[in-house]
PDB file of C-alpha atoms in Angstrom:
ATOM      1  CA  MET A   1     -41.062 -30.052  -0.444  1.00 47.00           C
ATOM      2  CA  GLU A   2     -42.083 -32.412  -3.196  1.00 46.00           C
ATOM      3  CA  ASN A   3     -40.713 -31.495  -6.607  1.00 47.00           C
ATOM      4  CA  ASN A   4     -44.068 -30.900  -8.255  1.00 46.00           C
ATOM      5  CA  CYS A   5     -42.954 -28.341 -10.802  1.00 45.00           C
ATOM      6  CA  GLU A   6     -43.788 -30.111 -14.036  1.00 41.00           C
ATOM      7  CA  ARG A   7     -47.171 -29.378 -15.578  1.00 36.00           C
ATOM      8  CA  ASN A   8     -46.970 -29.878 -19.329  1.00 36.00           C
ATOM      9  CA  GLY A   9     -44.962 -32.898 -20.375  1.00 36.00           C
ATOM     10  CA  ASN A  10     -41.286 -32.590 -19.435  1.00 42.00           C
ATOM     11  CA  ASN A  11     -41.086 -28.808 -19.173  1.00 48.00           C
ATOM     12  CA  MET A  12     -40.205 -27.024 -15.962  1.00 62.00           C
ATOM     13  CA  ASP A  13     -43.300 -24.836 -15.655  1.00 64.00           C
ATOM     14  CA  VAL A  14     -44.029 -24.388 -11.962  1.00 73.00           C
ATOM     15  CA  SER A  15     -47.579 -25.077 -10.858  1.00 74.00           C
ATOM     16  CA  GLU A  16     -48.974 -22.181  -8.852  1.00 83.00           C
ATOM     17  CA  SER A  17     -51.620 -24.467  -7.348  1.00 80.00           C
ATOM     18  CA  VAL A  18     -48.967 -26.890  -6.097  1.00 79.00           C
ATOM     19  CA  ILE A  19     -47.005 -24.144  -4.351  1.00 82.00           C
ATOM     20  CA  HIS A  20     -50.156 -22.647  -2.877  1.00 80.00           C
ATOM     21  CA  ASP A  21     -51.598 -25.960  -1.712  1.00 82.00           C
ATOM     22  CA  MET A  22     -48.378 -27.151  -0.110  1.00 83.00           C
ATOM     23  CA  TYR A  23     -47.040 -23.834   1.154  1.00 81.00           C
ATOM     24  CA  PRO A  24     -49.724 -21.132   1.004  1.00 81.00           C
ATOM     25  CA  GLY A  25     -47.702 -18.739   3.142  1.00 91.00           C
ATOM     26  CA  ILE A  26     -44.714 -18.968   0.818  1.00 94.00           C
ATOM     27  CA  PHE A  27     -46.839 -18.431  -2.272  1.00 93.00           C
ATOM     28  CA  ASP A  28     -48.358 -15.342  -0.676  1.00 95.00           C
ATOM     29  CA  ILE A  29     -44.822 -13.994  -0.187  1.00 97.00           C
ATOM     30  CA  LEU A  30     -43.999 -14.514  -3.875  1.00 97.00           C
ATOM     31  CA  LEU A  31     -46.895 -12.232  -4.838  1.00 97.00           C
ATOM     32  CA  ILE A  32     -45.995  -9.306  -2.558  1.00 98.00           C
ATOM     33  CA  ASP A  33     -44.988  -5.948  -4.006  1.00 98.00           C
ATOM     34  CA  ARG A  34     -42.701  -4.520  -1.340  1.00 98.00           C
ATOM     35  CA  THR A  35     -42.830  -0.942  -2.658  1.00 98.00           C
ATOM     36  CA  THR A  36     -46.610  -0.554  -2.520  1.00 98.00           C
ATOM     37  CA  SER A  37     -47.102  -2.592   0.662  1.00 97.00           C
ATOM     38  CA  THR A  38     -47.321  -0.985   4.099  1.00 95.00           C
ATOM     39  CA  LYS A  39     -46.736  -2.241   7.621  1.00 92.00           C
ATOM     40  CA  LYS A  40     -50.489  -2.677   7.988  1.00 94.00           C
ATOM     41  CA  LYS A  41     -51.279  -4.286   4.655  1.00 96.00           C
ATOM     42  CA  ASN A  42     -49.452  -6.191   1.946  1.00 97.00           C
ATOM     43  CA  ARG A  43     -50.207  -5.387  -1.657  1.00 98.00           C
ATOM     44  CA  ASN A  44     -49.405  -7.679  -4.553  1.00 98.00           C
ATOM     45  CA  ILE A  45     -47.645  -7.148  -7.850  1.00 98.00           C
ATOM     46  CA  ILE A  46     -49.996  -6.093 -10.648  1.00 98.00           C
ATOM     47  CA  TRP A  47     -50.706  -7.666 -14.026  1.00 97.00           C
ATOM     48  CA  ALA A  48     -49.349  -4.608 -15.921  1.00 96.00           C
ATOM     49  CA  ASN A  49     -50.664  -5.952 -19.235  1.00 94.00           C
ATOM     50  CA  ASP A  50     -54.069  -6.612 -20.798  1.00 92.00           C
ATOM     51  CA  ASN A  51     -53.434 -10.209 -21.869  1.00 92.00           C
ATOM     52  CA  TYR A  52     -55.970 -11.678 -19.449  1.00 94.00           C
ATOM     53  CA  LEU A  53     -58.894  -9.241 -19.715  1.00 96.00           C
ATOM     54  CA  ARG A  54     -61.141 -11.901 -21.224  1.00 95.00           C
ATOM     55  CA  PHE A  55     -61.239 -13.596 -17.830  1.00 96.00           C
ATOM     56  CA  GLY A  56     -62.559 -10.486 -16.089  1.00 97.00           C
ATOM     57  CA  SER A  57     -62.255  -6.815 -16.969  1.00 96.00           C
ATOM     58  CA  LYS A  58     -61.779  -5.748 -13.341  1.00 97.00           C
ATOM     59  CA  ALA A  59     -59.879  -8.601 -11.669  1.00 97.00           C
ATOM     60  CA  TYR A  60     -57.483  -9.002 -14.608  1.00 97.00           C
ATOM     61  CA  ALA A  61     -57.130  -5.315 -15.484  1.00 98.00           C
ATOM     62  CA  PRO A  62     -53.548  -4.138 -16.053  1.00 97.00           C
ATOM     63  CA  SER A  63     -53.551  -2.135 -12.808  1.00 97.00           C
ATOM     64  CA  ALA A  64     -55.206  -4.901 -10.742  1.00 98.00           C
ATOM     65  CA  GLU A  65     -53.237  -6.960  -8.230  1.00 98.00           C
ATOM     66  CA  ILE A  66     -52.491 -10.593  -9.036  1.00 98.00           C
ATOM     67  CA  LYS A  67     -54.525 -12.515  -6.479  1.00 97.00           C
ATOM     68  CA  VAL A  68     -54.011 -16.137  -5.461  1.00 95.00           C
ATOM     69  CA  GLU A  69     -57.514 -17.171  -6.475  1.00 94.00           C
ATOM     70  CA  LEU A  70     -57.010 -15.758  -9.976  1.00 96.00           C
ATOM     71  CA  ILE A  71     -54.127 -18.100 -10.847  1.00 95.00           C
ATOM     72  CA  THR A  72     -54.803 -21.295  -8.891  1.00 92.00           C
ATOM     73  CA  GLY A  73     -57.443 -24.015  -8.947  1.00 91.00           C
ATOM     74  CA  TYR A  74     -59.155 -24.193 -12.327  1.00 90.00           C
ATOM     75  CA  MET A  75     -57.095 -21.146 -13.391  1.00 92.00           C
ATOM     76  CA  ASN A  76     -53.841 -22.982 -12.636  1.00 89.00           C
ATOM     77  CA  ASN A  77     -52.701 -23.056 -16.266  1.00 85.00           C
ATOM     78  CA  LEU A  78     -53.163 -19.322 -16.758  1.00 90.00           C
ATOM     79  CA  ILE A  79     -49.586 -18.164 -16.188  1.00 90.00           C
ATOM     80  CA  MET A  80     -46.995 -20.072 -18.170  1.00 86.00           C
ATOM     81  CA  PRO A  81     -43.498 -19.471 -19.561  1.00 83.00           C
ATOM     82  CA  ARG A  82     -43.157 -17.638 -22.849  1.00 72.00           C
ATOM     83  CA  ALA A  83     -42.076 -20.845 -24.589  1.00 70.00           C
ATOM     84  CA  LEU A  84     -45.485 -22.389 -23.832  1.00 68.00           C
ATOM     85  CA  LYS A  85     -47.577 -19.374 -24.862  1.00 64.00           C
ATOM     86  CA  ASN A  86     -49.179 -19.547 -28.303  1.00 58.00           C
ATOM     87  CA  SER A  87     -47.342 -17.811 -31.125  1.00 63.00           C
ATOM     88  CA  ARG A  88     -49.994 -15.089 -31.459  1.00 65.00           C
ATOM     89  CA  LEU A  89     -49.555 -14.011 -27.849  1.00 61.00           C
ATOM     90  CA  GLN A  90     -45.771 -14.194 -28.141  1.00 56.00           C
ATOM     91  CA  LYS A  91     -45.855 -11.844 -31.120  1.00 61.00           C
ATOM     92  CA  GLU A  92     -48.306  -9.513 -29.379  1.00 66.00           C
ATOM     93  CA  ARG A  93     -46.097  -9.229 -26.308  1.00 59.00           C
ATOM     94  CA  THR A  94     -43.030  -8.660 -28.461  1.00 55.00           C
ATOM     95  CA  LYS A  95     -44.850  -5.842 -30.263  1.00 57.00           C
ATOM     96  CA  THR A  96     -46.330  -4.142 -27.193  1.00 64.00           C
ATOM     97  CA  ASN A  97     -43.645  -4.813 -24.577  1.00 62.00           C
ATOM     98  CA  ALA A  98     -40.548  -5.654 -26.650  1.00 58.00           C
ATOM     99  CA  GLU A  99     -40.602  -9.051 -24.921  1.00 59.00           C
ATOM    100  CA  VAL A 100     -38.248 -11.569 -26.493  1.00 66.00           C
ATOM    101  CA  PHE A 101     -36.552 -14.742 -25.335  1.00 76.00           C
ATOM    102  CA  THR A 102     -32.785 -14.940 -25.011  1.00 84.00           C
ATOM    103  CA  PRO A 103     -31.250 -18.211 -26.253  1.00 89.00           C
ATOM    104  CA  ILE A 104     -29.324 -20.054 -23.564  1.00 93.00           C
ATOM    105  CA  TRP A 105     -26.106 -19.941 -25.588  1.00 94.00           C
ATOM    106  CA  VAL A 106     -26.296 -16.131 -25.551  1.00 95.00           C
ATOM    107  CA  VAL A 107     -26.949 -16.088 -21.803  1.00 96.00           C
ATOM    108  CA  LYS A 108     -23.951 -18.365 -21.292  1.00 97.00           C
ATOM    109  CA  LYS A 109     -21.635 -16.313 -23.488  1.00 97.00           C
ATOM    110  CA  GLN A 110     -22.513 -13.021 -21.803  1.00 97.00           C
ATOM    111  CA  ASN A 111     -22.385 -14.410 -18.266  1.00 97.00           C
ATOM    112  CA  ASP A 112     -19.077 -16.127 -19.092  1.00 97.00           C
ATOM    113  CA  GLU A 113     -17.553 -12.760 -19.994  1.00 96.00           C
ATOM    114  CA  ILE A 114     -18.405 -11.302 -16.593  1.00 94.00           C
ATOM    115  CA  ASP A 115     -17.635 -14.478 -14.684  1.00 94.00           C
ATOM    116  CA  GLN A 116     -14.098 -14.651 -16.080  1.00 94.00           C
ATOM    117  CA  LYS A 117     -13.291 -11.400 -14.296  1.00 93.00           C
ATOM    118  CA  LEU A 118     -14.457 -12.827 -10.954  1.00 94.00           C
ATOM    119  CA  LEU A 119     -12.847 -16.263 -10.931  1.00 84.00           C
ATOM    120  CA  ASN A 120      -9.910 -15.161  -8.794  1.00 91.00           C
ATOM    121  CA  GLN A 121     -12.179 -13.935  -6.017  1.00 96.00           C
ATOM    122  CA  ASP A 122     -12.432 -16.046  -2.884  1.00 97.00           C
ATOM    123  CA  LEU A 123     -15.751 -17.823  -2.423  1.00 98.00           C
ATOM    124  CA  GLU A 124     -17.393 -15.362  -0.035  1.00 98.00           C
ATOM    125  CA  LYS A 125     -16.472 -12.306  -2.089  1.00 97.00           C
ATOM    126  CA  TYR A 126     -17.667 -14.039  -5.254  1.00 98.00           C
ATOM    127  CA  VAL A 127     -20.990 -14.976  -3.657  1.00 98.00           C
ATOM    128  CA  LYS A 128     -21.532 -11.439  -2.349  1.00 97.00           C
ATOM    129  CA  THR A 129     -20.779  -9.735  -5.676  1.00 97.00           C
ATOM    130  CA  THR A 130     -23.909  -7.821  -6.721  1.00 96.00           C
ATOM    131  CA  TRP A 131     -25.482  -8.692 -10.054  1.00 96.00           C
ATOM    132  CA  ILE A 132     -28.708  -7.406 -11.571  1.00 97.00           C
ATOM    133  CA  GLU A 133     -30.730  -8.571 -14.553  1.00 97.00           C
ATOM    134  CA  ILE A 134     -32.604  -5.681 -16.149  1.00 95.00           C
ATOM    135  CA  ALA A 135     -36.009  -6.304 -17.752  1.00 94.00           C
ATOM    136  CA  CYS A 136     -35.516  -9.839 -16.485  1.00 95.00           C
ATOM    137  CA  GLY A 137     -38.635 -11.546 -17.833  1.00 93.00           C
ATOM    138  CA  GLU A 138     -38.459 -15.076 -16.430  1.00 94.00           C
ATOM    139  CA  ALA A 139     -34.903 -14.397 -15.176  1.00 96.00           C
ATOM    140  CA  PRO A 140     -32.776 -16.586 -17.490  1.00 95.00           C
ATOM    141  CA  TYR A 141     -29.627 -14.585 -16.725  1.00 97.00           C
ATOM    142  CA  MET A 142     -30.151 -15.439 -13.052  1.00 98.00           C
ATOM    143  CA  VAL A 143     -31.266 -19.067 -13.252  1.00 97.00           C
ATOM    144  CA  THR A 144     -31.662 -21.319 -16.290  1.00 96.00           C
ATOM    145  CA  ARG A 145     -33.998 -24.067 -15.121  1.00 94.00           C
ATOM    146  CA  TYR A 146     -35.396 -24.513 -18.629  1.00 92.00           C
ATOM    147  CA  ASP A 147     -34.650 -23.563 -22.203  1.00 90.00           C
ATOM    148  CA  MET A 148     -36.373 -20.266 -22.996  1.00 86.00           C
ATOM    149  CA  GLU A 149     -37.156 -21.349 -26.544  1.00 84.00           C
ATOM    150  CA  SER A 150     -38.454 -24.889 -26.007  1.00 84.00           C
ATOM    151  CA  GLY A 151     -39.404 -24.985 -22.323  1.00 84.00           C
ATOM    152  CA  GLU A 152     -37.372 -28.161 -21.912  1.00 89.00           C
ATOM    153  CA  PRO A 153     -35.631 -28.651 -18.544  1.00 93.00           C
ATOM    154  CA  ILE A 154     -31.895 -28.038 -18.241  1.00 95.00           C
ATOM    155  CA  ALA A 155     -29.838 -30.388 -16.078  1.00 96.00           C
ATOM    156  CA  ILE A 156     -28.489 -28.713 -12.968  1.00 97.00           C
ATOM    157  CA  ASN A 157     -24.862 -29.177 -14.082  1.00 97.00           C
ATOM    158  CA  ASP A 158     -25.588 -27.365 -17.363  1.00 97.00           C
ATOM    159  CA  ARG A 159     -27.220 -24.242 -15.942  1.00 97.00           C
ATOM    160  CA  VAL A 160     -25.504 -20.950 -16.665  1.00 97.00           C
ATOM    161  CA  GLY A 161     -27.338 -18.172 -14.799  1.00 98.00           C
ATOM    162  CA  PHE A 162     -25.317 -16.001 -12.436  1.00 98.00           C
ATOM    163  CA  VAL A 163     -27.210 -17.332  -9.408  1.00 98.00           C
ATOM    164  CA  ASP A 164     -26.703 -20.849 -10.775  1.00 98.00           C
ATOM    165  CA  ARG A 165     -22.956 -20.208 -10.866  1.00 98.00           C
ATOM    166  CA  LYS A 166     -22.871 -18.968  -7.286  1.00 98.00           C
ATOM    167  CA  LEU A 167     -24.900 -21.902  -5.971  1.00 98.00           C
ATOM    168  CA  ALA A 168     -22.897 -24.431  -7.989  1.00 98.00           C
ATOM    169  CA  ARG A 169     -19.623 -23.098  -6.593  1.00 98.00           C
ATOM    170  CA  ILE A 170     -20.992 -23.176  -3.047  1.00 98.00           C
ATOM    171  CA  ASN A 171     -22.044 -26.793  -3.576  1.00 98.00           C
ATOM    172  CA  ARG A 172     -18.570 -27.697  -4.813  1.00 98.00           C
ATOM    173  CA  GLU A 173     -16.546 -25.955  -2.124  1.00 98.00           C
ATOM    174  CA  VAL A 174     -18.642 -26.096   1.056  1.00 98.00           C
ATOM    175  CA  SER A 175     -19.350 -29.144   3.181  1.00 98.00           C
ATOM    176  CA  ASP A 176     -20.530 -27.474   6.386  1.00 98.00           C
ATOM    177  CA  LYS A 177     -24.312 -26.962   6.458  1.00 98.00           C
ATOM    178  CA  VAL A 178     -24.234 -23.754   8.507  1.00 98.00           C
ATOM    179  CA  GLU A 179     -21.710 -22.187   6.130  1.00 98.00           C
ATOM    180  CA  TRP A 180     -23.726 -23.409   3.143  1.00 98.00           C
ATOM    181  CA  ASP A 181     -26.888 -21.737   4.457  1.00 98.00           C
ATOM    182  CA  TYR A 182     -25.015 -18.494   5.158  1.00 98.00           C
ATOM    183  CA  LEU A 183     -23.437 -18.269   1.715  1.00 98.00           C
ATOM    184  CA  VAL A 184     -26.566 -19.229  -0.194  1.00 98.00           C
ATOM    185  CA  GLU A 185     -28.590 -16.603   1.659  1.00 98.00           C
ATOM    186  CA  HIS A 186     -26.017 -13.973   0.727  1.00 98.00           C
ATOM    187  CA  ALA A 187     -25.945 -15.198  -2.872  1.00 98.00           C
ATOM    188  CA  TYR A 188     -29.657 -14.412  -3.097  1.00 98.00           C
ATOM    189  CA  LYS A 189     -29.297 -11.105  -1.278  1.00 98.00           C
ATOM    190  CA  ALA A 190     -26.679  -9.996  -3.821  1.00 98.00           C
ATOM    191  CA  SER A 191     -28.823 -10.943  -6.842  1.00 98.00           C
ATOM    192  CA  TYR A 192     -31.424  -8.556  -8.245  1.00 98.00           C
ATOM    193  CA  GLY A 193     -33.768  -8.305 -11.194  1.00 98.00           C
ATOM    194  CA  PHE A 194     -36.704  -6.176 -12.288  1.00 98.00           C
ATOM    195  CA  GLU A 195     -39.546  -6.661 -14.750  1.00 97.00           C
ATOM    196  CA  TRP A 196     -42.620  -4.743 -15.975  1.00 96.00           C
ATOM    197  CA  ASN A 197     -45.068  -7.617 -16.570  1.00 95.00           C
ATOM    198  CA  GLY A 198     -46.520  -9.168 -13.433  1.00 97.00           C
ATOM    199  CA  ASP A 199     -46.936 -12.646 -14.877  1.00 95.00           C
ATOM    200  CA  SER A 200     -43.308 -12.807 -16.021  1.00 94.00           C
ATOM    201  CA  LEU A 201     -42.186 -11.398 -12.686  1.00 97.00           C
ATOM    202  CA  LEU A 202     -44.010 -14.152 -10.820  1.00 97.00           C
ATOM    203  CA  LEU A 203     -42.377 -16.770 -13.058  1.00 95.00           C
ATOM    204  CA  ALA A 204     -38.974 -15.230 -12.332  1.00 97.00           C
ATOM    205  CA  ARG A 205     -39.610 -15.417  -8.593  1.00 97.00           C
ATOM    206  CA  GLU A 206     -40.787 -19.021  -8.876  1.00 95.00           C
ATOM    207  CA  ASN A 207     -37.706 -19.949 -10.892  1.00 96.00           C
ATOM    208  CA  LEU A 208     -35.415 -18.411  -8.260  1.00 97.00           C
ATOM    209  CA  LEU A 209     -37.257 -20.236  -5.480  1.00 96.00           C
ATOM    210  CA  TYR A 210     -37.250 -23.627  -7.185  1.00 95.00           C
ATOM    211  CA  SER A 211     -33.602 -23.228  -8.112  1.00 97.00           C
ATOM    212  CA  TYR A 212     -32.852 -22.933  -4.401  1.00 97.00           C
ATOM    213  CA  ARG A 213     -34.699 -26.196  -3.905  1.00 95.00           C
ATOM    214  CA  ASP A 214     -32.801 -27.842  -6.776  1.00 96.00           C
ATOM    215  CA  TYR A 215     -29.343 -26.968  -5.451  1.00 98.00           C
ATOM    216  CA  TYR A 216     -30.318 -27.752  -1.873  1.00 98.00           C
ATOM    217  CA  PHE A 217     -31.489 -31.230  -2.857  1.00 97.00           C
ATOM    218  CA  GLU A 218     -28.461 -31.749  -5.098  1.00 98.00           C
ATOM    219  CA  LYS A 219     -26.178 -31.020  -2.163  1.00 98.00           C
ATOM    220  CA  TRP A 220     -27.969 -32.540   0.833  1.00 98.00           C
ATOM    221  CA  LYS A 221     -30.284 -35.156  -0.771  1.00 97.00           C
ATOM    222  CA  VAL A 222     -33.226 -33.946   1.310  1.00 96.00           C
ATOM    223  CA  GLU A 223     -35.827 -31.241   0.862  1.00 93.00           C
ATOM    224  CA  PRO A 224     -35.219 -27.824   2.440  1.00 94.00           C
ATOM    225  CA  GLN A 225     -37.010 -27.097   5.687  1.00 93.00           C
ATOM    226  CA  TYR A 226     -39.998 -24.781   5.534  1.00 94.00           C
ATOM    227  CA  LYS A 227     -38.288 -22.000   7.479  1.00 95.00           C
ATOM    228  CA  SER A 228     -35.316 -21.920   5.073  1.00 95.00           C
ATOM    229  CA  PHE A 229     -37.584 -22.022   2.041  1.00 94.00           C
ATOM    230  CA  GLU A 230     -39.669 -19.190   3.462  1.00 96.00           C
ATOM    231  CA  GLU A 231     -36.614 -17.003   4.104  1.00 97.00           C
ATOM    232  CA  ILE A 232     -35.374 -17.416   0.534  1.00 98.00           C
ATOM    233  CA  ALA A 233     -38.858 -16.518  -0.737  1.00 97.00           C
ATOM    234  CA  ARG A 234     -38.785 -13.377   1.417  1.00 98.00           C
ATOM    235  CA  ILE A 235     -35.434 -12.290  -0.038  1.00 98.00           C
ATOM    236  CA  ILE A 236     -36.686 -12.974  -3.557  1.00 98.00           C
ATOM    237  CA  SER A 237     -39.797 -10.840  -2.969  1.00 98.00           C
ATOM    238  CA  TYR A 238     -37.533  -7.866  -2.232  1.00 98.00           C
ATOM    239  CA  ASN A 239     -34.869  -8.469  -4.869  1.00 98.00           C
ATOM    240  CA  ILE A 240     -36.992  -9.446  -7.887  1.00 98.00           C
ATOM    241  CA  PHE A 241     -39.267  -6.464  -8.200  1.00 98.00           C
ATOM    242  CA  GLN A 242     -41.759  -4.815 -10.521  1.00 98.00           C
ATOM    243  CA  MET A 243     -40.559  -1.607 -12.170  1.00 98.00           C
ATOM    244  CA  ASP A 244     -40.764   0.615 -15.212  1.00 96.00           C
ATOM    245  CA  GLY A 245     -37.069   0.602 -16.040  1.00 95.00           C
ATOM    246  CA  LEU A 246     -37.215   3.986 -17.788  1.00 94.00           C
ATOM    247  CA  LYS A 247     -38.836   5.889 -14.936  1.00 95.00           C
ATOM    248  CA  TYR A 248     -37.889   3.780 -11.887  1.00 97.00           C
ATOM    249  CA  GLN A 249     -41.562   3.649 -10.930  1.00 97.00           C
ATOM    250  CA  VAL A 250     -44.146   0.960 -10.251  1.00 98.00           C
ATOM    251  CA  PRO A 251     -45.776   0.387 -13.664  1.00 97.00           C
ATOM    252  CA  LEU A 252     -48.991   2.294 -14.377  1.00 96.00           C
ATOM    253  CA  THR A 253     -48.820   4.460 -11.252  1.00 96.00           C
ATOM    254  CA  GLU A 254     -48.062   7.651 -13.184  1.00 92.00           C
ATOM    255  CA  ARG A 255     -51.253   9.635 -13.819  1.00 83.00           C
ATOM    256  CA  ARG A 256     -52.337  12.435 -16.137  1.00 78.00           C
ATOM    257  CA  GLU A 257     -54.674  14.669 -14.172  1.00 73.00           C
ATOM    258  CA  GLU A 258     -56.793  17.709 -15.037  1.00 69.00           C
ATOM    259  CA  VAL A 259     -56.287  20.580 -12.611  1.00 69.00           C
ATOM    260  CA  PHE A 260     -58.885  23.338 -12.297  1.00 70.00           C
ATOM    261  CA  ASP A 261     -57.938  26.900 -11.430  1.00 66.00           C
ATOM    262  CA  ASN A 262     -60.708  28.071  -9.109  1.00 62.00           C
ATOM    263  CA  GLU A 263     -59.377  31.562  -8.570  1.00 59.00           C
ATOM    264  CA  ILE A 264     -61.805  34.353  -9.427  1.00 51.00           C
ATOM    265  CA  SER A 265     -61.353  35.440 -13.013  1.00 53.00           C
ATOM    266  CA  LEU A 266     -60.933  39.109 -13.933  1.00 53.00           C
ATOM    267  CA  PHE A 267     -63.817  38.609 -16.318  1.00 55.00           C
ATOM    268  CA  ASP A 268     -66.001  36.781 -13.776  1.00 54.00           C
ATOM    269  CA  GLU A 269     -66.291  33.697 -15.967  1.00 57.00           C
ATOM    270  CA  ASP A 270     -68.450  30.870 -14.661  1.00 59.00           C
ATOM    271  CA  ILE A 271     -66.211  28.049 -15.932  1.00 60.00           C
ATOM    272  CA  PRO A 272     -62.824  27.830 -14.217  1.00 63.00           C
ATOM    273  CA  GLU A 273     -59.762  27.371 -16.393  1.00 71.00           C
ATOM    274  CA  SER A 274     -58.062  23.987 -16.346  1.00 68.00           C
ATOM    275  CA  TYR A 275     -54.822  22.401 -17.442  1.00 70.00           C
ATOM    276  CA  TRP A 276     -53.352  18.903 -17.520  1.00 71.00           C
ATOM    277  CA  THR A 277     -50.455  17.803 -15.376  1.00 77.00           C
ATOM    278  CA  ILE A 278     -48.532  14.590 -14.817  1.00 79.00           C
ATOM    279  CA  LYS A 279     -48.662  13.089 -11.335  1.00 86.00           C
ATOM    280  CA  VAL A 280     -45.402  11.239 -10.786  1.00 88.00           C
ATOM    281  CA  GLY A 281     -45.767   7.511 -10.192  1.00 94.00           C
ATOM    282  CA  LYS A 282     -44.753   5.482  -7.160  1.00 96.00           C
ATOM    283  CA  ARG A 283     -40.947   5.356  -6.910  1.00 97.00           C
ATOM    284  CA  VAL A 284     -39.670   1.812  -6.518  1.00 98.00           C
ATOM    285  CA  LYS A 285     -37.771   0.834  -3.401  1.00 97.00           C
ATOM    286  CA  ILE A 286     -35.362  -2.053  -2.942  1.00 97.00           C
ATOM    287  CA  MET A 287     -33.625  -3.548   0.051  1.00 97.00           C
ATOM    288  CA  ASP A 288     -30.011  -2.718   0.796  1.00 96.00           C
ATOM    289  CA  TRP A 289     -29.106  -5.874   2.708  1.00 97.00           C
ATOM    290  CA  ASN A 290     -25.811  -4.418   3.882  1.00 94.00           C
ATOM    291  CA  THR A 291     -27.624  -1.788   5.922  1.00 95.00           C
ATOM    292  CA  ASN A 292     -31.073  -3.417   6.092  1.00 95.00           C
ATOM    293  CA  ASN A 293     -32.530  -0.161   4.777  1.00 96.00           C
ATOM    294  CA  PHE A 294     -35.335   0.017   2.240  1.00 96.00           C
ATOM    295  CA  GLU A 295     -34.008   2.533  -0.293  1.00 96.00           C
ATOM    296  CA  TYR A 296     -35.309   4.156  -3.464  1.00 97.00           C
ATOM    297  CA  PHE A 297     -33.931   2.321  -6.464  1.00 96.00           C
ATOM    298  CA  ASP A 298     -33.014   5.601  -8.160  1.00 93.00           C
ATOM    299  CA  LYS A 299     -31.298   7.065  -5.094  1.00 88.00           C
ATOM    300  CA  GLY A 300     -28.272   8.916  -6.389  1.00 74.00           C
ATOM    301  CA  LEU A 301     -29.432   8.596 -10.017  1.00 73.00           C
ATOM    302  CA  THR A 302     -31.845  11.541 -10.123  1.00 58.00           C
TER     303      THR A 302
END
């Protein structure tokens, strides 16, 4: 896989068109919403914001699925990291979604605190330790491919995400390719994150996928094979998921509905009485890779 991730100067913004043109099947996987999909039909993550309505009130509606054709070709520059968005949009998203960037030094300090408690673990136990980034945005606590404030790339040896740390340790300690593949796969299976906004979620998934490519190339000096790349994308599509973190539901699936009482009134009124009720949204599911069961995220919490 050619490293065509740069789009604007020296930043590390991944080009959706490049991924789609080179590996359309893999890009399709990155867009899947596993909770709303069925065995018969895949459904994609949704926009979950109104930032793109000017491009089409239906196709870019908050509840509409993000389709390949909406973000590739001449629309290739549509989705970009927060650092590259204009200041007006940054402020708007901060106001409406409480979206902010976390400076890399803060990410490092917080991840360092947790990592210190795990340093005595053997490699396999360390790799399989479960981490999750809540409201992950572009997933800087998982992988730090670029500076969240400037968009400038970060050298692989200076990355501080918790997936970065796992992959870096595997690269240092493992020389057997079969063992490397096994441990890296489990590093991804043990790493989770969720996000409300569909565009940020897609960026997070892309960053996780390209980080795999970065560490693979750093270790083996060749590009990963398609099958390996595809498997990592599949794991990412399960583990980096779209969710309302307060309700454990797919965003915007909760509905307020008017219910009519059609029972015969004692007073024989013509107009039936009605009341409003809340229809609970779609509960998010995630993969438990230890059992290979697709479980509700809030299992045991409610």
